[in-house]
Structure formats: structure tokens, C-alpha cells
PDB file of C-alpha atoms and ligand atoms in Angstrom:
ATOM      1  CA  MET A   1      -0.001   0.004   0.005  1.00 67.00           C
ATOM      2  CA  GLY A   2       1.161   3.466  -0.829  1.00 90.00           C
ATOM      3  CA  LEU A   3       1.416   6.510   1.313  1.00 96.00           C
ATOM      4  CA  GLU A   4      -1.130   9.227   1.104  1.00 97.00           C
ATOM      5  CA  LEU A   5       0.266  12.217  -0.751  1.00 98.00           C
ATOM      6  CA  ALA A   6      -1.084  15.686  -0.142  1.00 98.00           C
ATOM      7  CA  LEU A   7       0.079  18.934  -1.794  1.00 98.00           C
ATOM      8  CA  LYS A   8      -0.184  22.667  -0.984  1.00 98.00           C
ATOM      9  CA  PRO A   9       1.242  25.169  -3.373  1.00 98.00           C
ATOM     10  CA  TYR A  10       2.412  28.403  -1.913  1.00 98.00           C
ATOM     11  CA  ARG A  11       3.465  31.881  -3.008  1.00 97.00           C
ATOM     12  CA  ARG A  12       5.482  34.319  -0.931  1.00 97.00           C
ATOM     13  CA  ARG A  13       6.499  37.799  -1.707  1.00 97.00           C
ATOM     14  CA  PHE A  14      10.000  39.091  -1.189  1.00 96.00           C
ATOM     15  CA  VAL A  15      10.193  42.220   1.061  1.00 94.00           C
ATOM     16  CA  GLN A  16      12.097  43.771  -1.887  1.00 90.00           C
ATOM     17  CA  PRO A  17      12.405  42.010  -5.269  1.00 90.00           C
ATOM     18  CA  LEU A  18      15.668  40.074  -5.456  1.00 85.00           C
ATOM     19  CA  HIS A  19      18.101  41.222  -8.103  1.00 78.00           C
ATOM     20  CA  THR A  20      18.934  38.167 -10.230  1.00 76.00           C
ATOM     21  CA  ALA A  21      20.704  37.706 -13.562  1.00 69.00           C
ATOM     22  CA  HIS A  22      17.171  36.917 -14.949  1.00 77.00           C
ATOM     23  CA  GLY A  23      15.610  40.134 -13.760  1.00 81.00           C
ATOM     24  CA  PRO A  24      13.801  40.906 -10.468  1.00 89.00           C
ATOM     25  CA  TRP A  25      12.510  37.975  -8.466  1.00 93.00           C
ATOM     26  CA  VAL A  26       9.254  39.150  -6.797  1.00 95.00           C
ATOM     27  CA  TRP A  27       7.428  35.984  -5.708  1.00 96.00           C
ATOM     28  CA  ARG A  28       8.925  32.726  -4.271  1.00 97.00           C
ATOM     29  CA  GLU A  29       6.658  29.890  -5.365  1.00 97.00           C
ATOM     30  CA  GLY A  30       6.817  26.403  -4.197  1.00 98.00           C
ATOM     31  CA  LEU A  31       4.971  23.416  -3.031  1.00 98.00           C
ATOM     32  CA  LEU A  32       4.611  21.725   0.352  1.00 98.00           C
ATOM     33  CA  ILE A  33       4.119  17.979   0.387  1.00 98.00           C
ATOM     34  CA  ARG A  34       2.775  15.877   3.195  1.00 98.00           C
ATOM     35  CA  LEU A  35       3.070  12.081   3.142  1.00 97.00           C
ATOM     36  CA  ARG A  36       0.961   9.988   5.586  1.00 97.00           C
ATOM     37  CA  ASP A  37       1.225   6.258   6.280  1.00 95.00           C
ATOM     38  CA  GLY A  38      -1.250   3.704   7.589  1.00 93.00           C
ATOM     39  CA  LEU A  39      -0.169   4.351  11.157  1.00 91.00           C
ATOM     40  CA  GLY A  40      -1.139   8.009  10.903  1.00 91.00           C
ATOM     41  CA  ARG A  41       2.530   9.236  10.778  1.00 91.00           C
ATOM     42  CA  TRP A  42       3.193  12.320   8.768  1.00 93.00           C
ATOM     43  CA  GLY A  43       6.262  13.570   7.058  1.00 95.00           C
ATOM     44  CA  TYR A  44       6.635  17.081   5.383  1.00 96.00           C
ATOM     45  CA  GLY A  45       8.764  17.926   2.365  1.00 97.00           C
ATOM     46  CA  GLU A  46       9.124  20.940   0.129  1.00 98.00           C
ATOM     47  CA  VAL A  47       9.606  21.498  -3.604  1.00 98.00           C
ATOM     48  CA  ALA A  48      11.257  24.934  -4.102  1.00 98.00           C
ATOM     49  CA  PRO A  49      12.334  24.992  -7.703  1.00 97.00           C
ATOM     50  CA  ILE A  50      14.528  27.644  -9.325  1.00 95.00           C
ATOM     51  CA  PRO A  51      14.167  27.072 -13.058  1.00 93.00           C
ATOM     52  CA  TRP A  52      16.912  29.591 -14.097  1.00 90.00           C
ATOM     53  CA  PHE A  53      19.268  27.716 -11.784  1.00 89.00           C
ATOM     54  CA  GLY A  54      18.697  24.474 -13.716  1.00 88.00           C
ATOM     55  CA  SER A  55      15.816  22.988 -11.868  1.00 95.00           C
ATOM     56  CA  GLU A  56      12.294  22.209 -13.050  1.00 97.00           C
ATOM     57  CA  THR A  57       9.558  24.834 -13.158  1.00 97.00           C
ATOM     58  CA  MET A  58       6.910  25.068 -10.539  1.00 97.00           C
ATOM     59  CA  ALA A  59       4.342  23.852 -13.202  1.00 97.00           C
ATOM     60  CA  GLU A  60       6.391  20.772 -13.978  1.00 98.00           C
ATOM     61  CA  ALA A  61       6.872  19.880 -10.322  1.00 98.00           C
ATOM     62  CA  LEU A  62       3.117  20.290  -9.703  1.00 98.00           C
ATOM     63  CA  ALA A  63       2.166  18.319 -12.763  1.00 98.00           C
ATOM     64  CA  PHE A  64       4.404  15.266 -11.647  1.00 98.00           C
ATOM     65  CA  CYS A  65       2.971  15.366  -8.126  1.00 97.00           C
ATOM     66  CA  ARG A  66      -0.619  15.817  -9.056  1.00 97.00           C
ATOM     67  CA  ALA A  67      -0.186  12.870 -11.639  1.00 96.00           C
ATOM     68  CA  GLN A  68       0.409  10.621  -8.670  1.00 96.00           C
ATOM     69  CA  GLY A  69      -3.267  10.819  -7.775  1.00 94.00           C
ATOM     70  CA  GLY A  70      -2.720  11.495  -4.177  1.00 96.00           C
ATOM     71  CA  GLU A  71      -0.675   8.339  -3.470  1.00 96.00           C
ATOM     72  CA  TRP A  72       3.095   7.703  -3.156  1.00 95.00           C
ATOM     73  CA  HIS A  73       4.720   4.401  -3.697  1.00 92.00           C
ATOM     74  CA  GLY A  74       8.387   5.540  -3.596  1.00 88.00           C
ATOM     75  CA  GLN A  75       8.731   5.406  -7.413  1.00 87.00           C
ATOM     76  CA  LYS A  76      11.671   6.968  -9.096  1.00 91.00           C
ATOM     77  CA  VAL A  77      11.389  10.709  -9.818  1.00 96.00           C
ATOM     78  CA  PRO A  78      12.816  11.668 -13.189  1.00 96.00           C
ATOM     79  CA  ALA A  79      16.296  13.412 -13.109  1.00 95.00           C
ATOM     80  CA  ALA A  80      14.879  16.390 -14.869  1.00 97.00           C
ATOM     81  CA  LEU A  81      12.907  17.161 -11.554  1.00 98.00           C
ATOM     82  CA  PRO A  82      15.613  17.693  -8.978  1.00 98.00           C
ATOM     83  CA  ALA A  83      13.586  19.897  -6.679  1.00 98.00           C
ATOM     84  CA  THR A  84      10.825  17.256  -6.722  1.00 98.00           C
ATOM     85  CA  GLN A  85      13.360  14.516  -5.962  1.00 98.00           C
ATOM     86  CA  PHE A  86      14.499  16.454  -2.868  1.00 97.00           C
ATOM     87  CA  GLY A  87      10.864  17.351  -1.698  1.00 98.00           C
ATOM     88  CA  LEU A  88       9.552  13.754  -1.898  1.00 97.00           C
ATOM     89  CA  GLU A  89      12.694  12.095  -0.556  1.00 95.00           C
ATOM     90  CA  SER A  90      12.933  14.400   2.429  1.00 95.00           C
ATOM     91  CA  ALA A  91       9.177  14.014   3.097  1.00 96.00           C
ATOM     92  CA  LEU A  92       9.753  10.221   3.271  1.00 94.00           C
ATOM     93  CA  ALA A  93      12.800  10.698   5.516  1.00 93.00           C
ATOM     94  CA  ASP A  94      10.779  12.982   7.813  1.00 93.00           C
ATOM     95  CA  LEU A  95       8.043  10.426   7.989  1.00 93.00           C
ATOM     96  CA  THR A  96      10.192   7.551   8.904  1.00 89.00           C
ATOM     97  CA  GLY A  97      12.279   9.561  11.199  1.00 84.00           C
ATOM     98  CA  GLN A  98       9.066  10.425  13.093  1.00 50.00           C
ATOM     99  CA  SER A  99      10.042  14.056  13.408  1.00 50.00           C
ATOM    100  CA  ALA A 100       6.656  15.107  12.204  1.00 43.00           C
ATOM    101  CA  GLY A 101       7.228  18.795  12.284  1.00 45.00           C
ATOM    102  CA  HIS A 102       6.797  19.785  15.966  1.00 45.00           C
ATOM    103  CA  GLU A 103      10.186  21.479  16.633  1.00 50.00           C
ATOM    104  CA  PRO A 104      10.713  25.133  15.758  1.00 45.00           C
ATOM    105  CA  ALA A 105      11.678  25.446  12.182  1.00 48.00           C
ATOM    106  CA  ILE A 106      14.546  27.941  12.441  1.00 52.00           C
ATOM    107  CA  PRO A 107      16.694  29.068  15.275  1.00 55.00           C
ATOM    108  CA  ALA A 108      17.270  32.913  14.594  1.00 54.00           C
ATOM    109  CA  ASP A 109      19.576  34.585  17.137  1.00 61.00           C
ATOM    110  CA  SER A 110      23.022  35.911  17.203  1.00 60.00           C
ATOM    111  CA  PHE A 111      24.519  32.655  18.376  1.00 64.00           C
ATOM    112  CA  ALA A 112      23.056  30.836  15.351  1.00 79.00           C
ATOM    113  CA  ASN A 113      24.036  33.734  13.057  1.00 83.00           C
ATOM    114  CA  ALA A 114      27.677  33.184  13.785  1.00 84.00           C
ATOM    115  CA  ALA A 115      27.338  29.976  11.826  1.00 88.00           C
ATOM    116  CA  ILE A 116      25.401  31.570   9.061  1.00 92.00           C
ATOM    117  CA  CYS A 117      26.662  33.792   6.117  1.00 94.00           C
ATOM    118  CA  GLY A 118      24.927  37.173   6.241  1.00 92.00           C
ATOM    119  CA  LEU A 119      23.788  38.490   2.822  1.00 90.00           C
ATOM    120  CA  LEU A 120      24.706  41.852   1.592  1.00 92.00           C
ATOM    121  CA  PRO A 121      23.261  44.088  -1.212  1.00 87.00           C
ATOM    122  CA  ALA A 122      25.391  44.738  -4.251  1.00 89.00           C
ATOM    123  CA  GLY A 123      27.221  48.021  -4.692  1.00 93.00           C
ATOM    124  CA  ALA A 124      28.120  50.674  -2.208  1.00 94.00           C
ATOM    125  CA  ALA A 125      25.256  49.817   0.006  1.00 93.00           C
ATOM    126  CA  VAL A 126      27.536  47.137   1.468  1.00 94.00           C
ATOM    127  CA  LEU A 127      29.369  49.790   3.483  1.00 94.00           C
ATOM    128  CA  GLU A 128      25.937  50.730   5.171  1.00 94.00           C
ATOM    129  CA  ILE A 129      24.507  47.240   5.631  1.00 94.00           C
ATOM    130  CA  ALA A 130      27.527  45.250   6.650  1.00 95.00           C
ATOM    131  CA  PRO A 131      27.654  46.833  10.194  1.00 95.00           C
ATOM    132  CA  GLN A 132      24.133  45.762  10.680  1.00 94.00           C
ATOM    133  CA  ARG A 133      24.931  42.148   9.726  1.00 94.00           C
ATOM    134  CA  LEU A 134      27.907  42.142  12.160  1.00 95.00           C
ATOM    135  CA  ALA A 135      25.675  43.423  14.873  1.00 94.00           C
ATOM    136  CA  GLN A 136      23.222  40.534  14.226  1.00 92.00           C
ATOM    137  CA  GLY A 137      26.123  38.228  14.959  1.00 92.00           C
ATOM    138  CA  HIS A 138      27.206  37.167  11.395  1.00 94.00           C
ATOM    139  CA  ARG A 139      30.931  36.711  10.981  1.00 94.00           C
ATOM    140  CA  THR A 140      30.851  35.540   7.369  1.00 96.00           C
ATOM    141  CA  LEU A 141      29.381  38.014   4.869  1.00 96.00           C
ATOM    142  CA  LYS A 142      28.418  37.582   1.189  1.00 96.00           C
ATOM    143  CA  TRP A 143      28.594  40.302  -1.402  1.00 96.00           C
ATOM    144  CA  LYS A 144      27.391  40.220  -4.943  1.00 93.00           C
ATOM    145  CA  ILE A 145      29.943  41.579  -7.416  1.00 94.00           C
ATOM    146  CA  GLY A 146      30.000  42.000 -11.156  1.00 93.00           C
ATOM    147  CA  VAL A 147      26.930  44.378 -10.928  1.00 90.00           C
ATOM    148  CA  HIS A 148      28.828  47.737 -11.047  1.00 93.00           C
ATOM    149  CA  PRO A 149      31.984  48.817 -12.798  1.00 96.00           C
ATOM    150  CA  ILE A 150      34.916  46.659 -11.623  1.00 97.00           C
ATOM    151  CA  ALA A 151      37.052  49.550 -10.513  1.00 97.00           C
ATOM    152  CA  ASP A 152      34.326  50.896  -8.308  1.00 97.00           C
ATOM    153  CA  GLU A 153      33.581  47.513  -6.821  1.00 97.00           C
ATOM    154  CA  ILE A 154      37.190  46.828  -6.016  1.00 97.00           C
ATOM    155  CA  ALA A 155      37.528  50.297  -4.452  1.00 97.00           C
ATOM    156  CA  TRP A 156      34.458  49.614  -2.290  1.00 97.00           C
ATOM    157  CA  LEU A 157      35.844  46.339  -1.200  1.00 97.00           C
ATOM    158  CA  GLU A 158      39.155  47.891  -0.244  1.00 96.00           C
ATOM    159  CA  GLN A 159      37.448  50.691   1.653  1.00 95.00           C
ATOM    160  CA  TRP A 160      35.097  48.172   3.303  1.00 94.00           C
ATOM    161  CA  VAL A 161      37.590  45.632   4.537  1.00 96.00           C
ATOM    162  CA  LYS A 162      39.342  48.411   6.575  1.00 94.00           C
ATOM    163  CA  THR A 163      36.109  48.740   8.638  1.00 94.00           C
ATOM    164  CA  LEU A 164      35.769  45.000   9.340  1.00 96.00           C
ATOM    165  CA  PRO A 165      37.101  42.927  12.277  1.00 95.00           C
ATOM    166  CA  SER A 166      40.056  40.815  11.209  1.00 94.00           C
ATOM    167  CA  GLU A 167      38.210  37.598  11.924  1.00 94.00           C
ATOM    168  CA  ALA A 168      35.445  38.495   9.408  1.00 96.00           C
ATOM    169  CA  ARG A 169      35.328  36.270   6.361  1.00 97.00           C
ATOM    170  CA  LEU A 170      34.025  37.419   2.956  1.00 98.00           C
ATOM    171  CA  ARG A 171      32.450  35.592   0.015  1.00 97.00           C
ATOM    172  CA  LEU A 172      32.351  37.522  -3.296  1.00 97.00           C
ATOM    173  CA  ASP A 173      29.770  36.068  -5.632  1.00 96.00           C
ATOM    174  CA  ALA A 174      30.066  36.971  -9.330  1.00 95.00           C
ATOM    175  CA  ASN A 175      27.185  34.685 -10.515  1.00 92.00           C
ATOM    176  CA  GLY A 176      29.248  33.573 -13.488  1.00 94.00           C
ATOM    177  CA  GLY A 177      29.187  37.143 -14.717  1.00 93.00           C
ATOM    178  CA  LEU A 178      32.965  38.033 -15.093  1.00 96.00           C
ATOM    179  CA  SER A 179      35.203  37.852 -18.093  1.00 97.00           C
ATOM    180  CA  LEU A 180      38.455  35.960 -17.648  1.00 98.00           C
ATOM    181  CA  ALA A 181      40.383  39.365 -17.498  1.00 98.00           C
ATOM    182  CA  GLN A 182      37.920  40.599 -14.886  1.00 98.00           C
ATOM    183  CA  ALA A 183      38.298  37.398 -12.901  1.00 98.00           C
ATOM    184  CA  GLU A 184      42.023  37.720 -12.854  1.00 98.00           C
ATOM    185  CA  HIS A 185      41.691  41.342 -11.685  1.00 98.00           C
ATOM    186  CA  TRP A 186      39.434  40.271  -8.825  1.00 98.00           C
ATOM    187  CA  LEU A 187      41.676  37.406  -7.793  1.00 98.00           C
ATOM    188  CA  ALA A 188      44.744  39.597  -7.803  1.00 98.00           C
ATOM    189  CA  ALA A 189      42.880  42.165  -5.601  1.00 98.00           C
ATOM    190  CA  CYS A 190      41.718  39.371  -3.180  1.00 98.00           C
ATOM    191  CA  ASP A 191      45.240  38.011  -3.005  1.00 98.00           C
ATOM    192  CA  ARG A 192      46.547  41.506  -2.084  1.00 97.00           C
ATOM    193  CA  LEU A 193      43.948  41.800   0.788  1.00 97.00           C
ATOM    194  CA  ASN A 194      44.531  38.298   1.906  1.00 97.00           C
ATOM    195  CA  ALA A 195      48.291  38.912   2.206  1.00 97.00           C
ATOM    196  CA  ASN A 196      47.524  41.421   4.936  1.00 95.00           C
ATOM    197  CA  LEU A 197      46.778  39.290   8.056  1.00 92.00           C
ATOM    198  CA  HIS A 198      45.373  42.287   9.894  1.00 94.00           C
ATOM    199  CA  LEU A 199      42.521  42.535   7.573  1.00 95.00           C
ATOM    200  CA  ALA A 200      39.465  40.425   7.076  1.00 96.00           C
ATOM    201  CA  THR A 201      39.813  37.303   4.804  1.00 97.00           C
ATOM    202  CA  VAL A 202      38.270  36.813   1.341  1.00 98.00           C
ATOM    203  CA  GLU A 203      37.247  33.193   1.775  1.00 97.00           C
ATOM    204  CA  TYR A 204      36.543  32.707  -1.858  1.00 98.00           C
ATOM    205  CA  LEU A 205      35.424  34.165  -5.145  1.00 98.00           C
ATOM    206  CA  GLU A 206      32.291  32.395  -6.092  1.00 98.00           C
ATOM    207  CA  GLN A 207      31.562  31.423  -9.704  1.00 97.00           C
ATOM    208  CA  PRO A 208      33.656  33.949 -11.446  1.00 97.00           C
ATOM    209  CA  LEU A 209      33.003  32.558 -14.913  1.00 97.00           C
ATOM    210  CA  PRO A 210      29.957  30.866 -16.559  1.00 96.00           C
ATOM    211  CA  PRO A 211      29.443  27.151 -15.983  1.00 95.00           C
ATOM    212  CA  ASP A 212      30.803  26.188 -19.448  1.00 95.00           C
ATOM    213  CA  GLN A 213      34.205  27.551 -18.492  1.00 97.00           C
ATOM    214  CA  LEU A 214      35.252  24.905 -15.839  1.00 98.00           C
ATOM    215  CA  THR A 215      38.716  24.431 -17.311  1.00 97.00           C
ATOM    216  CA  ALA A 216      39.513  28.123 -17.131  1.00 98.00           C
ATOM    217  CA  MET A 217      38.360  28.228 -13.444  1.00 98.00           C
ATOM    218  CA  ILE A 218      40.566  25.110 -12.645  1.00 97.00           C
ATOM    219  CA  ALA A 219      43.503  26.974 -14.198  1.00 97.00           C
ATOM    220  CA  LEU A 220      42.595  30.194 -12.211  1.00 97.00           C
ATOM    221  CA  GLY A 221      42.505  28.085  -9.103  1.00 96.00           C
ATOM    222  CA  HIS A 222      46.160  27.069  -9.559  1.00 96.00           C
ATOM    223  CA  ARG A 223      47.364  30.619 -10.326  1.00 97.00           C
ATOM    224  CA  TYR A 224      45.916  32.561  -7.350  1.00 98.00           C
ATOM    225  CA  GLN A 225      45.984  32.033  -3.687  1.00 97.00           C
ATOM    226  CA  THR A 226      42.375  33.065  -2.960  1.00 98.00           C
ATOM    227  CA  ALA A 227      40.050  30.096  -3.371  1.00 98.00           C
ATOM    228  CA  ILE A 228      37.342  29.816  -6.018  1.00 98.00           C
ATOM    229  CA  ALA A 229      33.944  28.323  -5.373  1.00 98.00           C
ATOM    230  CA  LEU A 230      31.575  26.859  -7.881  1.00 98.00           C
ATOM    231  CA  ASP A 231      27.883  27.469  -7.551  1.00 97.00           C
ATOM    232  CA  GLU A 232      25.996  27.732 -10.807  1.00 95.00           C
ATOM    233  CA  SER A 233      28.262  24.916 -12.161  1.00 97.00           C
ATOM    234  CA  VAL A 234      27.113  22.445  -9.574  1.00 97.00           C
ATOM    235  CA  ALA A 235      23.359  23.147  -9.318  1.00 96.00           C
ATOM    236  CA  THR A 236      22.566  19.422  -9.189  1.00 96.00           C
ATOM    237  CA  VAL A 237      24.306  16.399  -7.824  1.00 97.00           C
ATOM    238  CA  ALA A 238      24.843  15.106 -11.393  1.00 96.00           C
ATOM    239  CA  GLN A 239      26.630  18.450 -12.172  1.00 97.00           C
ATOM    240  CA  LEU A 240      28.672  18.091  -8.949  1.00 97.00           C
ATOM    241  CA  GLU A 241      29.694  14.531  -9.983  1.00 97.00           C
ATOM    242  CA  ASN A 242      30.625  15.833 -13.385  1.00 97.00           C
ATOM    243  CA  CYS A 243      32.788  18.655 -12.170  1.00 97.00           C
ATOM    244  CA  TRP A 244      34.530  16.312  -9.864  1.00 97.00           C
ATOM    245  CA  GLN A 245      35.249  13.974 -12.746  1.00 97.00           C
ATOM    246  CA  GLN A 246      36.696  16.819 -14.682  1.00 96.00           C
ATOM    247  CA  GLY A 247      39.243  17.452 -11.933  1.00 96.00           C
ATOM    248  CA  TRP A 248      37.617  20.242  -9.789  1.00 97.00           C
ATOM    249  CA  ARG A 249      38.709  19.843  -6.179  1.00 95.00           C
ATOM    250  CA  GLY A 250      37.874  23.258  -4.850  1.00 95.00           C
ATOM    251  CA  VAL A 251      34.844  24.611  -2.962  1.00 97.00           C
ATOM    252  CA  CYS A 252      31.397  23.822  -4.247  1.00 97.00           C
ATOM    253  CA  VAL A 253      28.257  25.613  -3.133  1.00 97.00           C
ATOM    254  CA  VAL A 254      25.366  23.135  -2.784  1.00 97.00           C
ATOM    255  CA  LYS A 255      21.725  24.105  -2.612  1.00 97.00           C
ATOM    256  CA  PRO A 256      20.239  20.803  -1.295  1.00 96.00           C
ATOM    257  CA  ALA A 257      16.612  21.799  -2.194  1.00 97.00           C
ATOM    258  CA  ILE A 258      17.388  21.859  -5.957  1.00 98.00           C
ATOM    259  CA  ALA A 259      20.314  19.478  -6.061  1.00 98.00           C
ATOM    260  CA  GLY A 260      18.247  16.359  -6.406  1.00 97.00           C
ATOM    261  CA  SER A 261      18.238  13.162  -4.377  1.00 96.00           C
ATOM    262  CA  PRO A 262      19.581  13.808  -0.806  1.00 94.00           C
ATOM    263  CA  GLN A 263      20.721  10.127  -0.723  1.00 94.00           C
ATOM    264  CA  ARG A 264      22.835  10.512  -3.850  1.00 95.00           C
ATOM    265  CA  LEU A 265      24.356  13.730  -2.387  1.00 96.00           C
ATOM    266  CA  GLU A 266      25.242  11.981   0.884  1.00 95.00           C
ATOM    267  CA  ALA A 267      26.687   9.084  -1.050  1.00 96.00           C
ATOM    268  CA  PHE A 268      28.921  11.444  -3.104  1.00 97.00           C
ATOM    269  CA  CYS A 269      29.993  13.287   0.013  1.00 95.00           C
ATOM    270  CA  GLN A 270      30.959  10.070   1.810  1.00 94.00           C
ATOM    271  CA  GLN A 271      32.913   8.722  -1.102  1.00 96.00           C
ATOM    272  CA  HIS A 272      34.878  11.887  -2.024  1.00 96.00           C
ATOM    273  CA  GLN A 273      34.553  14.269   0.984  1.00 94.00           C
ATOM    274  CA  PRO A 274      34.361  17.364  -1.252  1.00 95.00           C
ATOM    275  CA  HIS A 275      34.627  20.821   0.393  1.00 95.00           C
ATOM    276  CA  LEU A 276      31.019  21.850   0.276  1.00 96.00           C
ATOM    277  CA  VAL A 277      29.253  24.988   1.449  1.00 96.00           C
ATOM    278  CA  PHE A 278      25.559  24.548   1.830  1.00 95.00           C
ATOM    279  CA  SER A 279      23.158  27.166   0.802  1.00 95.00           C
ATOM    280  CA  SER A 280      19.463  28.103   0.827  1.00 94.00           C
ATOM    281  CA  VAL A 281      17.144  28.758  -2.052  1.00 95.00           C
ATOM    282  CA  PHE A 282      14.679  30.892  -0.018  1.00 95.00           C
ATOM    283  CA  GLU A 283      12.745  27.744   0.840  1.00 96.00           C
ATOM    284  CA  THR A 284      10.354  27.731   3.833  1.00 95.00           C
ATOM    285  CA  GLY A 285      11.322  26.167   7.182  1.00 93.00           C
ATOM    286  CA  VAL A 286      10.215  22.723   5.804  1.00 95.00           C
ATOM    287  CA  GLY A 287      12.872  22.559   3.033  1.00 95.00           C
ATOM    288  CA  ARG A 288      15.374  24.425   5.201  1.00 92.00           C
ATOM    289  CA  ARG A 289      15.021  21.886   8.022  1.00 91.00           C
ATOM    290  CA  ALA A 290      15.867  19.070   5.521  1.00 93.00           C
ATOM    291  CA  ALA A 291      18.616  20.968   3.825  1.00 93.00           C
ATOM    292  CA  LEU A 292      20.325  21.775   7.211  1.00 91.00           C
ATOM    293  CA  ALA A 293      20.141  18.118   8.174  1.00 90.00           C
ATOM    294  CA  ILE A 294      22.023  17.224   5.014  1.00 92.00           C
ATOM    295  CA  ALA A 295      24.479  20.084   5.764  1.00 91.00           C
ATOM    296  CA  ALA A 296      25.069  18.796   9.217  1.00 89.00           C
ATOM    297  CA  ARG A 297      25.927  15.323   7.799  1.00 89.00           C
ATOM    298  CA  CYS A 298      28.013  16.416   4.843  1.00 89.00           C
ATOM    299  CA  SER A 299      29.855  19.672   5.787  1.00 86.00           C
ATOM    300  CA  PRO A 300      33.593  19.420   6.086  1.00 82.00           C
ATOM    301  CA  ALA A 301      35.146  20.112   9.510  1.00 82.00           C
ATOM    302  CA  PRO A 302      35.416  22.777  10.596  1.00 84.00           C
ATOM    303  CA  ALA A 303      32.051  23.599   8.849  1.00 86.00           C
ATOM    304  CA  PRO A 304      32.088  26.780   6.814  1.00 90.00           C
ATOM    305  CA  ALA A 305      29.301  29.253   7.494  1.00 91.00           C
ATOM    306  CA  LEU A 306      25.984  28.087   6.035  1.00 91.00           C
ATOM    307  CA  GLY A 307      24.464  30.184   3.197  1.00 90.00           C
ATOM    308  CA  PHE A 308      21.144  30.329   4.951  1.00 87.00           C
ATOM    309  CA  GLY A 309      21.109  34.123   5.803  1.00 84.00           C
ATOM    310  CA  THR A 310      17.573  34.432   4.292  1.00 84.00           C
ATOM    311  CA  GLN A 311      15.582  35.476   7.311  1.00 80.00           C
ATOM    312  CA  GLY A 312      13.683  38.639   6.921  1.00 84.00           C
ATOM    313  CA  TRP A 313      13.873  38.589   3.094  1.00 89.00           C
ATOM    314  CA  LEU A 314      10.238  37.484   2.623  1.00 94.00           C
ATOM    315  CA  ASP A 315       7.279  39.427   3.628  1.00 94.00           C
ATOM    316  CA  ASP A 316       5.543  37.129   6.090  1.00 94.00           C
ATOM    317  CA  ASP A 317       5.942  35.401   9.391  1.00 93.00           C
ATOM    318  CA  TRP A 318       6.396  31.856   8.131  1.00 94.00           C
ATOM    319  CA  ASP A 319       9.905  31.485   9.393  1.00 88.00           C
ATOM    320  CA  THR A 320       8.494  31.422  12.901  1.00 89.00           C
ATOM    321  CA  LEU A 321       6.120  28.469  12.265  1.00 91.00           C
ATOM    322  CA  THR A 322       6.630  24.757  12.534  1.00 91.00           C
ATOM    323  CA  PRO A 323       6.015  22.712   9.456  1.00 92.00           C
ATOM    324  CA  ALA A 324       2.620  21.500  10.780  1.00 93.00           C
ATOM    325  CA  GLU A 325       1.617  25.057  11.621  1.00 94.00           C
ATOM    326  CA  LEU A 326       2.692  26.306   8.156  1.00 96.00           C
ATOM    327  CA  TRP A 327       0.775  23.396   6.550  1.00 96.00           C
ATOM    328  CA  ASP A 328      -2.381  24.357   8.394  1.00 96.00           C
ATOM    329  CA  ARG A 329      -1.932  28.029   7.316  1.00 95.00           C
ATOM    330  CA  LEU A 330      -1.795  27.379   3.716  1.00 94.00           C
TER     331      LEU A 330
HETATM  332 MG1  LIG B   1      26.162  32.009  -5.849  1.00 85.61          MG
END
């Protein structure tokens, strides 16, 4: 006998539209899943796709889930639906783990923030917002680059690091938007800053070049001291495995909610022990809980700050709800 499969689509508005390479992101759409077995045990999961990051669309996820006719027999979810794989597999893990959504979804205090990377807006606003993130307890900060002229951005970075405590760590995320010459320019600037031990550290430059330029990024990794992290290149476990096969041994940012099967991800981690940094896709507490559980099992030691600094970015109080409360709310 299968499990009862119930679905609740959701839509949440960002407080301010998010600036992405594909235009403004105004609404976060996704799907909560609830599985129930014959004993009345529940398990919650979440499908939170980002189609422009290589996952299925919301419509594709919904069509697949609805086609199951309200029952789940553990059948294979197609590889083209990685966010759906994550949602169904984590709902099943939740059910069998009997952690049916009663604990608070997200601890949000300055102690927890020390382990979480704080997000910063692009541009000169970083100088204004970074002190707020530090005051909230964040010690690792992420700044989007490749948005303004490179000379301006590097000048802001140089000005900014002088205001930071030396233990602060910075992640500069280019979203694959730099040319090779610009990437070299950035890495040289980061190496200069990192040579000064009294200043904050640039932990890595994230996805300097587009995903199809892996060989060039491997070469850059050998030429500069500052680490490079892949993000867009490793959106799914299959892509992560592929980059590994092609020789990448640097940092990889993994977003479990769109990466595909959690079991396959964990098997890859156990086999190769890659240097992974785990990150959110603005999922609700349901997906976040499952993603953080994977992060806890697969992060290298000492664990790098988690890319889950998404609290307060959506215009609702869902982050304060347990999965069961959120389910009832929808
Ligand atoms: Mg990124």
C-alpha cells in the first residue's frame, strides 16, 4: 500500500524584489508535500524550484506530483525534476524519522547567526548594511559583485575591509558574470587583501566565470591564492559529480533543495569528501530543515558558514512556524 500524498502550493512575496541575472525575483513559489502512512505518521517535504538555476519549473513539479493521484509508492522521480526529488525524498525521511514537524523551524539569534553567512546588497550599500549584519552576529558575509564597474567595486571592497574585524570572512559572488580578465583582476585584488593578516579574509570568489568555463576556473585556481567556489556549475548532484570527474577539487556551493536526491548527495560526500558550502534557495522552514540536516551530515570540519542568511527577506511570518503550523496556514 502506498502513502497518502497531499500537496499545498504556496506563493510568498520578497520584501524587496531580489536582483537576479534573470531580472527581479518578486514571488517565491513552491509546493509543500505531506506524506501519511497507515499508522497516521506524517512527513513534510518541500519542492522549491529555481528554473533559471537548472531545476524544473513550478508547473512541472506540480504536474508530476498531481499525476500521482494522491498516493506515493516511492517510485523513481525523473532526473529532470531535482527539486521534486528533494521534496519527496525528504518528506519520506521526515515520516520515517518520526520528526513530524513539531520542533521550531529555524533558530534565529546571534548565536546561530555566527554559523550563518549574512547576505549583503550589491554596490556601495555594502558599507552601510555590513555593520548591521555584524551586529546581528554574522561573521561571514556575502557580497554580490559584477553588478557595477569593476574599478568601483574593488575600491568599495578595499574601503570596506578596513572597517571590518580581522576575523570576518567574505564571500564575493559573481554569479558567473565576469570575463576571464575581470576574474584575474578580482583574484589579484583578493590575493593582495589576503596577504595582509590584519584585515578580514576573502574566503573565496564564487563562480567567477559561466558554468561552461570549468577548465579556465580550474586553471585560475592554480594561479591565485584566493580560493574559487563553484555554484551555478554544480546546481545538481549530477553536475557536482561531473565537475569532480573533470578534476575540480575546490569549494562547491550546494543548494540541497534543488540538487536532487539527498541520498545520492550524501553518497557522493561520503565517497569523495568534497569541500561543500551549503546554501538556501529561499525555501520555507520545511525545506530548510531538511537541507540543514544534510548540511550537518555532509559539511567538512570545521564547517564553513551556512548560506542560509535568508531570514527577513520574505514578507511574512512563516519562518516562525513549525512545518505543521505552516501546513495548516496554507
Ligand atoms: Mg552564488
